[in-house]
Coordinates of C-alpha atoms in Angstrom, one line a residue:
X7 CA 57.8 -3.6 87.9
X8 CA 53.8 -4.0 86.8
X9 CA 52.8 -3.2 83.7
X10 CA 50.4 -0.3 83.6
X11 CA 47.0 -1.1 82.0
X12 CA 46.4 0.0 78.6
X13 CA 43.8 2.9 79.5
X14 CA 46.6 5.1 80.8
X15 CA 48.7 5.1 77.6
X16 CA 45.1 7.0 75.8
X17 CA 45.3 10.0 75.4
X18 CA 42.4 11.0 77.0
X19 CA 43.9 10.0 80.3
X20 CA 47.0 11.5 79.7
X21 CA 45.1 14.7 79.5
X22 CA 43.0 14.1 82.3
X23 CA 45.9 13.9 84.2
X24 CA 47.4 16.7 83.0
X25 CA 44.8 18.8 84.0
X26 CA 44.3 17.7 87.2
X27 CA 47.7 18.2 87.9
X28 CA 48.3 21.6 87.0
X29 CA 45.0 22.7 88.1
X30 CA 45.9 21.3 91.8
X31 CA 49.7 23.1 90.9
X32 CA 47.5 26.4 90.6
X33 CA 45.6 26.2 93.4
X34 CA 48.1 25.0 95.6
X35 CA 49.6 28.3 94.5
X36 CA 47.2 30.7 94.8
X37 CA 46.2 29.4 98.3
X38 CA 49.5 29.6 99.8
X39 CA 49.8 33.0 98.5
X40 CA 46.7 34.1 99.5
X41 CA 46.7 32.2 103.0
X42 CA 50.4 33.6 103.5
X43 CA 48.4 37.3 103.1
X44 CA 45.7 37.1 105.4
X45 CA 47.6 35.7 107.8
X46 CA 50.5 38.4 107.8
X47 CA 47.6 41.4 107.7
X48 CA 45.5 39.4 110.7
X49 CA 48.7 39.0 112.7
X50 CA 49.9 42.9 111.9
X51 CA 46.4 43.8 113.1
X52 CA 46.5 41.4 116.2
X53 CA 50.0 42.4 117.0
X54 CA 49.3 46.2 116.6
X55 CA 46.2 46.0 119.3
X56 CA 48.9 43.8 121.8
X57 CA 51.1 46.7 121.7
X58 CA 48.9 49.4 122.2
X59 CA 47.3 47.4 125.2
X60 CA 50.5 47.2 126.1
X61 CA 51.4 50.6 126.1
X62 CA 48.4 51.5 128.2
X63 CA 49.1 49.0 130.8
X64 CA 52.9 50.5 130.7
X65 CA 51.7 53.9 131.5
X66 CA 49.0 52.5 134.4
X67 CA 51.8 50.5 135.8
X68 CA 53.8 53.7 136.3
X69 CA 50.9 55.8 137.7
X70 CA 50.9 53.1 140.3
X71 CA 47.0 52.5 138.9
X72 CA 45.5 49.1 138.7
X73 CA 46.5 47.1 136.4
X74 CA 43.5 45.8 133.2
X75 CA 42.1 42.3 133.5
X76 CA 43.8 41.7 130.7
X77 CA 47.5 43.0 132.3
X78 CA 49.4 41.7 134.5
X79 CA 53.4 41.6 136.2
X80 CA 54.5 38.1 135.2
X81 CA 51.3 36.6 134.3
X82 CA 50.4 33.2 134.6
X83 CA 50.8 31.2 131.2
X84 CA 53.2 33.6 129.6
X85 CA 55.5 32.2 126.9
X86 CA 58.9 31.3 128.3
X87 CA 60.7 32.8 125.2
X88 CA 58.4 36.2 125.2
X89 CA 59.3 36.5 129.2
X90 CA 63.0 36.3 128.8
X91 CA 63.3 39.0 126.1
X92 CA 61.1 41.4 128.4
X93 CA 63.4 40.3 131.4
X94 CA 65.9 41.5 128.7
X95 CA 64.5 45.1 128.4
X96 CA 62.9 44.4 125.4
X97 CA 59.3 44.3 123.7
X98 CA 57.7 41.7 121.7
X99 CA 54.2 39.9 121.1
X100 CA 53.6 36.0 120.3
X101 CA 50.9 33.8 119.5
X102 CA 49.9 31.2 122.4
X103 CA 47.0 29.3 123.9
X104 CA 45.7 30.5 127.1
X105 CA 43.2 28.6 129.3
X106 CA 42.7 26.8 125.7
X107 CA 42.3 29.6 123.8
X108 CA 44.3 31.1 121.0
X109 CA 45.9 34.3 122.5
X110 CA 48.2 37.5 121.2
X111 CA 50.6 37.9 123.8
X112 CA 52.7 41.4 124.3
X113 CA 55.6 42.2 126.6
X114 CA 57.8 44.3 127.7
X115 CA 60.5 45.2 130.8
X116 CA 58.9 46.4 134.2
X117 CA 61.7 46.5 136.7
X118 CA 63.5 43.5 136.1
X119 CA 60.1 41.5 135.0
X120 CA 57.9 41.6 132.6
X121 CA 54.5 43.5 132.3
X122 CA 52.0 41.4 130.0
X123 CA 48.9 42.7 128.1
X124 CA 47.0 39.4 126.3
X125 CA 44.3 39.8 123.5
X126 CA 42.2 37.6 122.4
X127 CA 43.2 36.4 119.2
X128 CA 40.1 33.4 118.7
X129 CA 37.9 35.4 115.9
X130 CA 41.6 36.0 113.5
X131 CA 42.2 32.5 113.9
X132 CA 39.0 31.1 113.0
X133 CA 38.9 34.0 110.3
X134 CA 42.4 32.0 109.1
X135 CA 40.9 28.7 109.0
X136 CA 38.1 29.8 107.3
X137 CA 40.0 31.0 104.6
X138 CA 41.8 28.1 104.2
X139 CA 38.8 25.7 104.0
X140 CA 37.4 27.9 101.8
X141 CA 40.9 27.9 99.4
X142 CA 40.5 24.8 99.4
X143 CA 37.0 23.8 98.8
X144 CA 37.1 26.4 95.6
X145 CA 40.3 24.9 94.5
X146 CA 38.3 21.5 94.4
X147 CA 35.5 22.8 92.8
X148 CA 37.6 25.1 90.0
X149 CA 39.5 21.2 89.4
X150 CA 36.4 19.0 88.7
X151 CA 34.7 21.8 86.5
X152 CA 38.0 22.4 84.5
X153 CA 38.6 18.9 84.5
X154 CA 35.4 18.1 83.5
X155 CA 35.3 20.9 80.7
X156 CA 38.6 19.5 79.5
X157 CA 37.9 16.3 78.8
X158 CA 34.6 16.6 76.8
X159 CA 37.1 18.5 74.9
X160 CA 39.7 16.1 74.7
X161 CA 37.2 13.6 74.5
X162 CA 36.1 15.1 70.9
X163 CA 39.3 15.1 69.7
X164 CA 40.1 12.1 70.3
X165 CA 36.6 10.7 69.2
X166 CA 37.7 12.3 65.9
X167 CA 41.3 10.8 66.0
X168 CA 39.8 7.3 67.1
X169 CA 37.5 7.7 64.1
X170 CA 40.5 8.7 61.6
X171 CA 42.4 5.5 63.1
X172 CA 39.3 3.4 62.5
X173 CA 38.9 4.2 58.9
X174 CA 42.6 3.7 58.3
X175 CA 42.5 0.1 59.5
X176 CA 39.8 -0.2 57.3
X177 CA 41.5 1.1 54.4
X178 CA 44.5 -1.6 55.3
X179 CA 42.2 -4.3 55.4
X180 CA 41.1 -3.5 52.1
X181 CA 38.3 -1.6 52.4
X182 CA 39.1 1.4 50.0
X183 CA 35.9 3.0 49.7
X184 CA 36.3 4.1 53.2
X185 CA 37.1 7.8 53.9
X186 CA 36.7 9.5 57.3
X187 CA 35.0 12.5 55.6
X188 CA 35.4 15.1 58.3
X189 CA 32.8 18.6 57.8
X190 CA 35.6 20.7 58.3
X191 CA 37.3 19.5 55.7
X192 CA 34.4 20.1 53.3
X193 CA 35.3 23.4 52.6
X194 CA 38.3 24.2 51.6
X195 CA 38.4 27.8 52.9
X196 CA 36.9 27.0 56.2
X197 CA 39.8 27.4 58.9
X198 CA 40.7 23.7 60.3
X199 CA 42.6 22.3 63.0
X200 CA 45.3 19.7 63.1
X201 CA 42.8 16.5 63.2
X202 CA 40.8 17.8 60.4
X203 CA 43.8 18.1 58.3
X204 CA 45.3 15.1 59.0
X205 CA 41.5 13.1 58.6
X206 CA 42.1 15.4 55.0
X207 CA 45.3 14.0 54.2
X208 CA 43.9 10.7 54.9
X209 CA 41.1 10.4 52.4
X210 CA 43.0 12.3 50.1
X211 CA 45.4 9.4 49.9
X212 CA 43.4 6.8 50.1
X213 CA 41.2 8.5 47.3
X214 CA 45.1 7.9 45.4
X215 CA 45.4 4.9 46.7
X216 CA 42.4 3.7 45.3
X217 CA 42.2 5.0 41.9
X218 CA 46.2 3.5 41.5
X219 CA 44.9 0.5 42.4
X220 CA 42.0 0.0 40.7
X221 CA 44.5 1.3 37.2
X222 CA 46.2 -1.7 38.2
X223 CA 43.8 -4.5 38.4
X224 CA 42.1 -3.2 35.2
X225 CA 45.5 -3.1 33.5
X226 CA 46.2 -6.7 34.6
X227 CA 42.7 -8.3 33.8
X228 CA 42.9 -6.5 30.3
X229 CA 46.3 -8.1 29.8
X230 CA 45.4 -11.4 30.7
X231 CA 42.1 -11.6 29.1
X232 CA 43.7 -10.3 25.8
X233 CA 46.5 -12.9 26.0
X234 CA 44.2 -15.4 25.9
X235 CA 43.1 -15.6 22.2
X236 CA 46.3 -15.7 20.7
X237 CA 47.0 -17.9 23.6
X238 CA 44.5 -19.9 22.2
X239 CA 45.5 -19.8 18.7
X240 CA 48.9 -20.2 19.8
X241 CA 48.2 -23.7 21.5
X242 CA 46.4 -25.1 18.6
X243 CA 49.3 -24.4 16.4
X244 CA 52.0 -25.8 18.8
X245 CA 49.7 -29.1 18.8
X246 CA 50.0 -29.2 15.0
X247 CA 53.7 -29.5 15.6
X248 CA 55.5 -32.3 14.1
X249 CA 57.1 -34.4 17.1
X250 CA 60.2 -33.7 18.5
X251 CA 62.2 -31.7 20.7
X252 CA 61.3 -28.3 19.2
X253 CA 57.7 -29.0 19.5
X254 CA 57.8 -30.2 22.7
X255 CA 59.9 -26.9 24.3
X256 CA 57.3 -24.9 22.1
X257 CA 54.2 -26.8 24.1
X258 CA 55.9 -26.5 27.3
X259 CA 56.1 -22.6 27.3
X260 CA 52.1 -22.1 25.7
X261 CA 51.3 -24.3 28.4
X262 CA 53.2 -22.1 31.4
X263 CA 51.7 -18.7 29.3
X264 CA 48.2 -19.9 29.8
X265 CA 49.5 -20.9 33.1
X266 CA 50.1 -17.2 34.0
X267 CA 46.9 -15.7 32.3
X268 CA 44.9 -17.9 34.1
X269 CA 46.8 -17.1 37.4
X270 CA 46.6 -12.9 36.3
X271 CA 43.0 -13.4 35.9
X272 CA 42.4 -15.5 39.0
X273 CA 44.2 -13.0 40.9
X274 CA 42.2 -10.2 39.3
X275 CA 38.7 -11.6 40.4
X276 CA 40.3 -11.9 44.0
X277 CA 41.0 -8.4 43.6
X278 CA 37.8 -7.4 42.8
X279 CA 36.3 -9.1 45.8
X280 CA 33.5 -10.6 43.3
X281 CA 34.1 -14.4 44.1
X282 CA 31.3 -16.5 45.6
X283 CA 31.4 -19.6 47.6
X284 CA 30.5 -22.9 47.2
X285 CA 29.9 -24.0 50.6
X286 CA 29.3 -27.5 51.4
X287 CA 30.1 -29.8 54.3
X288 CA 33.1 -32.1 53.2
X289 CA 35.9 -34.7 55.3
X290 CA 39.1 -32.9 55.3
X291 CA 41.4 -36.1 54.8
X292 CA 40.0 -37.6 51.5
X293 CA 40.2 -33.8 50.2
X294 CA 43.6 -33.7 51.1
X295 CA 44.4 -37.4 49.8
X296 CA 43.0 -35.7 46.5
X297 CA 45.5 -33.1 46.6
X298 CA 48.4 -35.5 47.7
X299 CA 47.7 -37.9 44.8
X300 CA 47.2 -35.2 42.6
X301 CA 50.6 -33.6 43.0
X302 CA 52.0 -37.5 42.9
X303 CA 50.7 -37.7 39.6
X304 CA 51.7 -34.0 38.5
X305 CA 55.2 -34.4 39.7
X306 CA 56.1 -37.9 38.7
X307 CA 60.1 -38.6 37.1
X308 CA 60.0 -37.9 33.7
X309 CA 60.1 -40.9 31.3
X310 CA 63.2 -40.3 29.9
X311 CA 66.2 -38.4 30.7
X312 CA 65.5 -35.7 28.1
X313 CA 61.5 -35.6 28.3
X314 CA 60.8 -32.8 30.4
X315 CA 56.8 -33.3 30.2
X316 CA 55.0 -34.6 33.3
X317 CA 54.3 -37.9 33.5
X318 CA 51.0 -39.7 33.0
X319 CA 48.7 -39.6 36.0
X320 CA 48.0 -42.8 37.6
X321 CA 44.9 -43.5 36.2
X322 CA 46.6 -43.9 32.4
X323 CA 49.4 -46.6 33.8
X324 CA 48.5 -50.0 34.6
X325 CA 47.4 -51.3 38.1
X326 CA 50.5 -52.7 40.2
X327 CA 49.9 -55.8 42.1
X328 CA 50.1 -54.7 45.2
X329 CA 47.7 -52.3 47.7
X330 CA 47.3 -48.9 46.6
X331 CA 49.4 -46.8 49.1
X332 CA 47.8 -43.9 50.6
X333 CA 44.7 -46.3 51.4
X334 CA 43.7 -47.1 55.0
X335 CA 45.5 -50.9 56.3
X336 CA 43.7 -53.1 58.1
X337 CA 45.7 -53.9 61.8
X338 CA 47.6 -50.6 61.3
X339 CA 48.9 -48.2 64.5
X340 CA 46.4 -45.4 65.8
X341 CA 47.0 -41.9 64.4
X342 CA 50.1 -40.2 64.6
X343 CA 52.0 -43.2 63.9
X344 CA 53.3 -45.0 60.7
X345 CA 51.7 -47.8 59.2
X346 CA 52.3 -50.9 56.9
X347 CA 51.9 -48.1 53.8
X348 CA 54.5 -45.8 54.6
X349 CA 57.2 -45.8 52.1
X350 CA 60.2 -43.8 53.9
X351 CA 61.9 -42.2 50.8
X352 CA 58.0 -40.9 49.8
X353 CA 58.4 -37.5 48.5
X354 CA 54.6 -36.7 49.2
X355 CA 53.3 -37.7 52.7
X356 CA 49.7 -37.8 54.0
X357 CA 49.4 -37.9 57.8
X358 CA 46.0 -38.0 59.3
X359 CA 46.4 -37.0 62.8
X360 CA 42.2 -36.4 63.7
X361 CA 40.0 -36.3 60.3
X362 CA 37.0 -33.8 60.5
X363 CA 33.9 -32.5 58.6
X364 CA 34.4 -28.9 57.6
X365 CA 31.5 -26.1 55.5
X366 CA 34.0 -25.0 53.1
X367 CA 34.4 -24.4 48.9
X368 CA 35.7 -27.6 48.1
X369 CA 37.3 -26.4 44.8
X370 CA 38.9 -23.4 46.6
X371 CA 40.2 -25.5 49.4
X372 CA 41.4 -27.9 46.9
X373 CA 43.0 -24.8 44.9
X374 CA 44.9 -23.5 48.2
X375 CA 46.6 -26.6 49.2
X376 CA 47.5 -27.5 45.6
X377 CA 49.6 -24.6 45.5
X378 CA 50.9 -24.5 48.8
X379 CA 52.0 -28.6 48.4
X380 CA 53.4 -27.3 44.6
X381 CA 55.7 -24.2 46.1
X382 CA 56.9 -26.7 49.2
X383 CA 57.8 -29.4 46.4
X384 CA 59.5 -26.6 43.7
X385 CA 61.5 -25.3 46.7
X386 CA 62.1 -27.2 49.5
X387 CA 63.2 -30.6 49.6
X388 CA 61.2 -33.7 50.0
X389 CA 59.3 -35.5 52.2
X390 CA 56.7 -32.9 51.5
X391 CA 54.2 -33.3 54.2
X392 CA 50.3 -32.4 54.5
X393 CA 49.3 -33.2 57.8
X394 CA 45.4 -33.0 58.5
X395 CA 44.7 -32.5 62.7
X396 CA 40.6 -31.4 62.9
X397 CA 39.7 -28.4 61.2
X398 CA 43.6 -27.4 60.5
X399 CA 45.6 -28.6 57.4
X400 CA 49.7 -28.2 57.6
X401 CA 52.2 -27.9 54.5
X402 CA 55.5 -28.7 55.4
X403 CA 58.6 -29.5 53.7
X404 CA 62.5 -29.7 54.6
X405 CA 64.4 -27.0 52.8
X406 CA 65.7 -23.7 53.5
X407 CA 62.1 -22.3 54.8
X408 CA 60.3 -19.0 53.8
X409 CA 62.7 -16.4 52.9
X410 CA 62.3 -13.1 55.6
X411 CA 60.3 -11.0 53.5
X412 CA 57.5 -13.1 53.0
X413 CA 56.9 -14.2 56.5
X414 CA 57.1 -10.4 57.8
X415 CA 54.9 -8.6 55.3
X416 CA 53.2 -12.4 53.3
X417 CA 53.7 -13.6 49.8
X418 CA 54.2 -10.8 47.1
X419 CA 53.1 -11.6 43.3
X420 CA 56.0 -11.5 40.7
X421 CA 59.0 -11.5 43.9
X422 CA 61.3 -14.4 44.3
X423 CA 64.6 -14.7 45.6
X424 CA 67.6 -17.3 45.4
X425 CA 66.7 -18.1 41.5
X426 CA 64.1 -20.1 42.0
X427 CA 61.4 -20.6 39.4
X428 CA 58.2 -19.1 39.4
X429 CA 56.5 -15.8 39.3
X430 CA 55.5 -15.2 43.0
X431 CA 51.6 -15.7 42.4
X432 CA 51.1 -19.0 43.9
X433 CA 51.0 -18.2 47.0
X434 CA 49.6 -14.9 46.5
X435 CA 46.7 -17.1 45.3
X436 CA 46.5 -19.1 48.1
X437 CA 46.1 -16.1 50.5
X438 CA 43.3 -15.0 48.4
X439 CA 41.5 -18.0 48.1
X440 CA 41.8 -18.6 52.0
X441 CA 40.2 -15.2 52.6
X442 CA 37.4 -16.3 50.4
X443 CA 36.6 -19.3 52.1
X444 CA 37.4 -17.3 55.7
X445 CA 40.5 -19.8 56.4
X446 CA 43.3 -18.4 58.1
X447 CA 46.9 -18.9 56.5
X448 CA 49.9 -18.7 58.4
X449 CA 53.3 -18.6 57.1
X450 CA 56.1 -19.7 59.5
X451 CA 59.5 -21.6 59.4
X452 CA 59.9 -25.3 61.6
X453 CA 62.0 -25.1 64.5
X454 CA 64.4 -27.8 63.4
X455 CA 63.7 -26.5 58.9
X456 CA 61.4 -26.5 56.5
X457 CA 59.1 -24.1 55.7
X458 CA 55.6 -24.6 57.1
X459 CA 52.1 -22.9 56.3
X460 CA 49.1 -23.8 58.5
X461 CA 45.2 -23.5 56.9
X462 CA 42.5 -22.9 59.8
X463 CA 39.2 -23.8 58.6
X464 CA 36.7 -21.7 60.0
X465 CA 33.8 -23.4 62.3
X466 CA 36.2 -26.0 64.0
X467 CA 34.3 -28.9 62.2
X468 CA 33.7 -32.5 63.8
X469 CA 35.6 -34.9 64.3
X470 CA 35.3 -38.3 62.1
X471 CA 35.8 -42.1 62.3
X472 CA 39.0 -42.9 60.2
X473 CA 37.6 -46.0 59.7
X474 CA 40.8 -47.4 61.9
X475 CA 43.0 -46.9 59.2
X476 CA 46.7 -46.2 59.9
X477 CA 46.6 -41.8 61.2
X478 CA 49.8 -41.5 59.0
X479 CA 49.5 -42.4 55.2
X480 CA 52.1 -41.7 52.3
X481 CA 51.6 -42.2 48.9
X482 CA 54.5 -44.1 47.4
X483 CA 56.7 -42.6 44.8
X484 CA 59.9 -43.7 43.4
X485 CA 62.5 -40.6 45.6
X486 CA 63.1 -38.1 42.5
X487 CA 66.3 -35.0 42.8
X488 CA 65.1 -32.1 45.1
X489 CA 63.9 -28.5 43.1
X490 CA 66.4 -26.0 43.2
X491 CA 66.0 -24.3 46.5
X492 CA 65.0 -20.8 45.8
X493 CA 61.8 -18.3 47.6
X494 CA 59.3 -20.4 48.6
X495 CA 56.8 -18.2 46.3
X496 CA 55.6 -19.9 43.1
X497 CA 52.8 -19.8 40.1
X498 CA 49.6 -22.2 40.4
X499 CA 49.6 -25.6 41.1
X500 CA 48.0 -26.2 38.2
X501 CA 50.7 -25.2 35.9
X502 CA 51.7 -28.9 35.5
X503 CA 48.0 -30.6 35.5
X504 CA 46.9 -29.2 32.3
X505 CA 49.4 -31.4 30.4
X506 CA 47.9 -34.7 31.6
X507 CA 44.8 -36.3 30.1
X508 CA 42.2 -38.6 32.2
X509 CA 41.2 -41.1 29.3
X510 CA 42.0 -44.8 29.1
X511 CA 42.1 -45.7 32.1
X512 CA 40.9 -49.0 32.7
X513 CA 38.0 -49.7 35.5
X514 CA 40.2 -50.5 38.4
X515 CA 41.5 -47.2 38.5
X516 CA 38.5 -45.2 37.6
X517 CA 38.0 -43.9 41.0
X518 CA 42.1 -42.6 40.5
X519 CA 41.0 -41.0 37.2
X520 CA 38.1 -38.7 38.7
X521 CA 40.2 -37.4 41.5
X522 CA 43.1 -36.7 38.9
X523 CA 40.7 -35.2 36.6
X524 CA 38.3 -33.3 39.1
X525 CA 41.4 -31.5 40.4
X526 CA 42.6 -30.9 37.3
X527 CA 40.0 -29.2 35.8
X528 CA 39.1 -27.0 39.2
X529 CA 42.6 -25.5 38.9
X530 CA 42.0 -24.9 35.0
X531 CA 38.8 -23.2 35.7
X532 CA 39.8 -20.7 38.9

């Protein structure tokens, strides 16, 4: 069966049609009853004339006088049905054409035949058809005006419910300042109808809505910004710590509280829709190589079985003696496929399907897919890959995937399910973030696992040269145990940079040491 286009399910249609309908329903109506009326009184009338004719012809046939033009003894033309009731003995009259005219026949019995007296019956017949044209023609006309007159005043209600509908998907898109603000709801005492109250009840909420929301980002930015000085104070005490175990358990939590503050009030500027872009014109795949080697170094086995601190980026640790992997290889495969550098058991993967130049905050974009490639690697399971194809980055990993909740209604700060660690503001950040910058993030689960989010850069971007460098490049890191597998929703990416330091780092690896260090310090300054 065909779908119906979308126009008929308005309500304005509906309406339209609903009019029309039973305005045809009454005028079909009234012009049967009134046609039915006419008719019956022209007919009596024509009948009534017939049978007085007929009476006079009667008495003339009996004189033995001539008989009327309009008589006659088994006329011509007479109605087969009309002449056997008079042959019958009996009298009736009937409606017939005669010489192509409409005629009122009457009959009756004249010694075993039957005497006829016609009328012409041409002037009630057109005065029938008249009246029905003209039924018909005013039923037209009443069912355009009404029509007419009833949708301009559908069409107002509905221009007022369209309006009401228009500023409720602005309120849902975050626009809170929006009311509908409907006259007839200006005073209080001024009767209203059912789309005045309900545009009332509307800004009426989202007047509540508003104010509850704005209580809450004031509460949280308070919080966090008066965390931070004893935070402060707190973390120059822990550092005066002797060393040992104690210490280092005491570091660890001041360093995930100043974590959290940083992450409340990160979220708390997002809220306030007061963040201002950066926007410069930057190659997607050395960004995201960045973000790759920074999570290598952030997420490196510990140096010991007990030492739960991160280990040193790769800038502090002396350079191997053979090619740095992650690096393009000369003679490797075209994109898509894996190269000499690929290290199978990797548990961070860079694979540059089509590089591209994008007009983007570099430090935002570097802030969204730090904390997208931190959640995959705290809750899924490794290989954790970033895949770059044109303007459109790809997180995936191979765990459980996204838990319903957050792929129906998106991440949701201080939620998390199966026991995971974290507080649920990770990815809340990196929705934020992405609306800043005017990505598009996407939440969804892989076909065959693994949890997957997709980053759309806005503008498409052009395409680069990857220098004929393998299109699929891991960075190699000894296979650690996989996270416990809990909601994919986590704190900042950043939680674990702030414990690493950039200095000593000899001149080989200098160019190592700025990447580490630049993303470190963006996340510490969101």
């Amino acid at each position: 069966m065909p779908r119906l286009p979308a126009w008929t399910a308005t309500l304005t249609w509906k309406a339209a049609v609903f009019i029309t309908v039973m305005c045809c329903a009454l005028a079909a109506l009234l012009g049967v009853l009134v046609h039915v009326s006419v008719t019956r009184q022209t007919v009596s009338s024509a009948r009534e004339k017939a049978l007085s004719r007929l009476d006079a012809v009667a008495r003339a046939y009996e004189a033995g006088r001539p008989l009327p033009r309009f008589a006659a003894v088994d006329a011509p033309g007479l109605p087969e049905r009309l002449r056997a009731l008079a042959v019958r003995g009996r009298r009736g009259t009937m409606v017939a054409d005669f010489h192509g005219r409409p005629t009122m026949w009457a009959a009756g019995p004249a010694d075993g035949r039957a005497l006829v007296a016609r009328v012409d019956y041409t002037l009630s017949q057109a005065t029938i058809t008249n009246l029905d044209r003209s039924i018909i023609g005013s039923s037209v006309l009443a069912t355009v005006a009404t029509l007419l007159v009833g949708a301009c005043a559908v069409t107002r209600v509905t221009r007022r419910l369209h309006l009401t509908a228009q500023v409720a998907r602005r309120i849902s898109a975050g626009d809170l300042d929006a009311r509908v603000n409907d006259p007839r709801t200006r005073v209080p005492s001024r009767p209203q109808d059912e789309v005045a109250t309900v545009s009332g009840a509307l800004d009426t909420m989202a007047s509540t809505l508003q104010g509850k929301l704005l209580s809450e980002q004031r509460f949280t930015a308070d919080v966090a910004h008066e965390l931070r000085t004893p935070l402060t104070g707190l973390s120059a005490a822990a550092e005066l710590l002797p060393e040992g175990r104690p210490a280092e358990l005491v570091r660890d939590r001041v360093r995930a509280m100043r974590t959290l503050t940083e992450d409340l009030l990160e979220i708390s500027r997002l809220d306030a829709r007061t963040e201002q872009v950066d926007l410069a014109v930057h190659a997607l795949a050395p960004l995201a190589e960045g973000v790759v080697r920074a999570a290598r170094a952030s997420y490196a086995p510990p140096r010991s079985g007990t030492d739960p601190r991160p280990a040193a980026p790769a800038a502090a640790r002396p350079a191997p003696d053979v090619p740095r992997p992650g690096m393009p290889t000369p003679g490797a495969q075209g994109p898509g496929v894996a190269g000499p550098g690929v290290a199978s058991g990797s548990p961070f993967e860079l694979r540059v399907v089509r590089d591209a130049c994008v007009e983007t905050d570099r430090r935002r974009l570097e802030r969204v897919l730090g904390n997208l490639v931190a959640n995959a690697h705290r809750h899924g399971r490794p290989p954790v890959v970033l895949t770059v194809d044109g303007p459109t980055v790809t997180v995936r990993d191979h765990g459980p995937g996204y838990p319903a909740y957050l792929l129906e209604h998106g991440p949701q700060r201080f939620r998390t399910e199966g026991g995971g660690k974290g507080h649920g503001l990770g990815l809340t950040i990196a929705v934020g973030q992405s609306a800043v910058i005017g990505a598009e993030l996407v939440f969804s689960n892989a076909p065959d696992g693994g949890a997957l989010a997709r980053v759309t850069l806005p503008g498409g971007g052009a395409d680069m040269d990857t220098d004929g460098g393998s299109g699929l490049r891991a960075l190699h890191e000894p296979p650690t145990s996989p996270s416990p597998h809990g909601t994919h929703d986590t704190h900042s990416a950043h939680s674990a940079h702030s414990a690493h330091s950039a200095h000593g780092a000899d001149d080989e690896h200098h160019a190592d040491e700025k990447t580490v260090a630049a993303h470190i310090n963006t996340h510490l300054h969101t």
